[in-house]
Amino acid sequence: MTQLSSRAPFANAIRALSMDAVQQASSGHPGAPMGMADIAEVLWNDFLNHNPNDPTWPNRDRFVLSNGHGSMLIYSLLHLSGYDLPIDELKHFRQLHSKTPGHPEYGYTPGVETTTGPLGAGVSNAVGMAIAEKALATQFNKNNFDIVDHYTYCFMGDGCLMEGISHEACSLAGTLGLGKLIAFWDDNGISIDGHVEGWFTDDTAKRFDAYGWHVITDIDGHDPEQIANAIAQAKRVSDKPTLLCCKTVIGFGSPNKSGSHDCHGSPLGDDEITAARKFLNLPNEAFSICDDIYAHWDAKQSGNEKQKQWQQLFSDYTNSYPELAKEFDRRVINRTLPENFETIANDYIAKCNKDAANIASRKASQNTIEAFAPHLPELLGGSADLAGSNLTLWSGSKGISSDDASGNYLFYGVREFGMSGIMNGISLHSGFINYGATFLMFMEYARNAVRMSALMGIQNIFVYTHDSIGQGEDGPTHQPIEQLANLRMTPNLVTWRPCDAVETAVSWKNAIQNQQQPTALVFSRQGLNHQSRSPQQINDIEKGGYILSDSTKAPELILIATGSEVDLAMQAAKELTEQGVAVRVVSMPSTTLFDLQSDDYKQSVLPNSVVKRIAIETSHQDYWLKYVGLQGKVIGMSTFGESAPGNVLLAHFGFTPENVINTAKALLKVNA
C-alpha cells in the first residue's frame, strides 16, 4: 500500500477524522470512509456544485452516500468544506442529539440530503432526485435559461448492489435515460462477513450495461487523475446515467487492517491508529487538521459565487418569464400550494356529499385526482404496474420517458420497493408532490422505504388499494390482514381508510396539504355506499374519527368502523335502534389523526362512560383493543383469508349485520 498522489494530504484529512471519530465513539465503520477518501476528495473539490452557506440552494448538486454506514465520510466532507458542522460534532459521533448520528439522517445534519441507513435505499433516492431534476428542467428551462441544471452523485458499496432495491431503481434509471445521475461503485470486495467473492460474484459492469447505463470500468479509486478523468467523461454523456467502477482498498492507510473486514465495522484501535498516522504522515493529536488543509477544502467562497451566478440567472429568467419564475418560486423554493387549493378541495368535497355516489373508494380516489390534479402542476403520479387496478391515471396523465420528461406520471413497472424509494428521492429534491400506488398487500415489499419516508418526515402519498378480504378470488396471498396495523403503528405516518367518496376526498386533501409527513391512503376494490353527513360532520372527518350516527338519548353501545365496514355498522345500528338500543356509530378513517386530537374531543366521540363498544374492520383484530377496552369486542381478522368471491368471504368471516347485531346483544347482556 503506497501513497499515489500529491493530493493525498487532503484525502488523508478524511481518513484522520473518520478513524478518530469512530475510535472515540467505540463504534462505527472506518473502512469505507478511508477507502473512498480519494474519490470523495476529487469529486467535492473539483466537480461538486454546492454552497456550505446555503445547503438548500435549489440548483446545488445532490450527493447521496448510499453506503450510509460509512457516515464519517460525509461528516468529514461537510466539516472540511465549511458546513455548519463544527469539530465538536465529529467528536460526538454517534452520541445522543449530536448532528453526527450513526447513519446520515435528513434534518439532523446540514448538507445531508437523505437518510441512508438500509443499504440500497440511497441509490433509489438518488434515482428519484435525478428524475425530479430531469422533469423540472423540462418544465422550467428555456433557451439560455437553464435554471434547473445539476447532477446527482451517489456513492454505493457492494452491499447496496446486493440489495434488490438497487436493481429495481437502477433498471428504471437506465430506461429513463437519467444523464445527470453519476454513481460510484466502491469495489473493495469486502462486507461484514469478509471477502465477498464467496457470495457476490455478479459482473456488475455488465449488469449496468444491460440496464442501459454508461459504464466506466477499471478506475483506480486511489488515483485522483483517473478519478477526475472518469467523472469528466461521465458528465459528457447526457442520455444515460453513468456507473464508475472504482477499485479501492477498504481502510486505506491502516497498515495492518486495510483490505480486510477487520476495519469494516469496528474501530481500528489505538495502536493501529498510531501506525496509520505514521503511514499517512498525520499529526499525532486526534481530530487535528492544519490550516492549509482547511483552506484547500473550504467551499464557502466558491459556493457563494456559484449561487450568486445562479441567482443572477434566475433574476434574468424572472424578467423574461415572470409567470414561470413565480411558479418555480412557489413549487421549488417555498413549497407552497396554490392559493385557491383549499377552496377547490372544499368545493369538491361538498360536491361528493351532494352527489351521494355509491362507488369503490379506489374509484372515488381517481375522481378526486381528476378534480385536484388540474390545479396542482406539482402533482406527480405513478403506479407499480397496476394503474388499471389502482386507478391512478387521470385524463391529464402523461408518462415521463427518456425522450420526453414533460409528463406528470411515472410507470414504475413491477417495482413496489424501488417506486417507494424513488418517491422519497423525488420528494427530497423539491418541486413535486408524489403519489405512487400498489395493492395494500404489496406494501410489504416497499415497507422499508415507507418507514424511511416517515423517519425523514417528508411528504409522500402512498396509495394502497384492494384493502381487505373483500377483494375476493385472488386469495390470501393478495388479501391484507396485518398491514393496516403495521402502517398505523409507524410513527409519523398518517394512515387513512375512508368509507366513501366524501371521506376519500377529505383524505386526499389532507395528504396534499401535509408537507411534514407521508400519508398512506387505503382504498377498497368493492363498491361502498354513500353516508349522509351534515357540514359539521364533514369538517370533523379531518379529525380522524367522528360521530356519523347517534341515538336520540345517551348511547349505551358504540360501533366503531372504517372503510367498507362503516356501512355494515350503519346497517346493524339501524336494526338495533329499531329494537330499542341506543347506538352510536363512529367512523374512524384515520386513527392516526384521531389519536392526536384533544382529550375533550376524543371523549366527546368515545366517552369513558360507554364501555360497551364493538370495533368492526376486516383487518387484524388486536389493533382495535385500545379503542374497545376490556369490556368491548372486536369483529376482525385473526387468520389469513381464503380464495372465494368477496361477498362469500365477508359472510364467512362474520362481517354481516346479523353477526354485528348478535355480538352487540351478547355484549349488552354482560353486567346488564
XYZ file of C-alpha atoms in Angstrom, residues 557 611-614 631-633 662-672:
19
model
C -73.392 0.969 22.667
C -67.851 0.777 27.870
C -69.924 -1.393 25.557
C -68.106 -0.950 22.265
C -67.593 -3.009 19.126
C -65.475 -4.792 28.089
C -65.651 -4.371 24.338
C -65.434 -6.682 21.365
C -75.775 -10.775 17.757
C -72.408 -9.644 19.110
C -73.990 -6.410 20.344
C -76.841 -8.216 22.082
C -74.469 -10.614 23.795
C -72.272 -7.717 24.886
C -75.199 -5.712 26.243
C -76.322 -8.660 28.380
C -72.974 -8.745 30.176
C -73.294 -6.973 33.546
C -76.640 -5.583 32.396
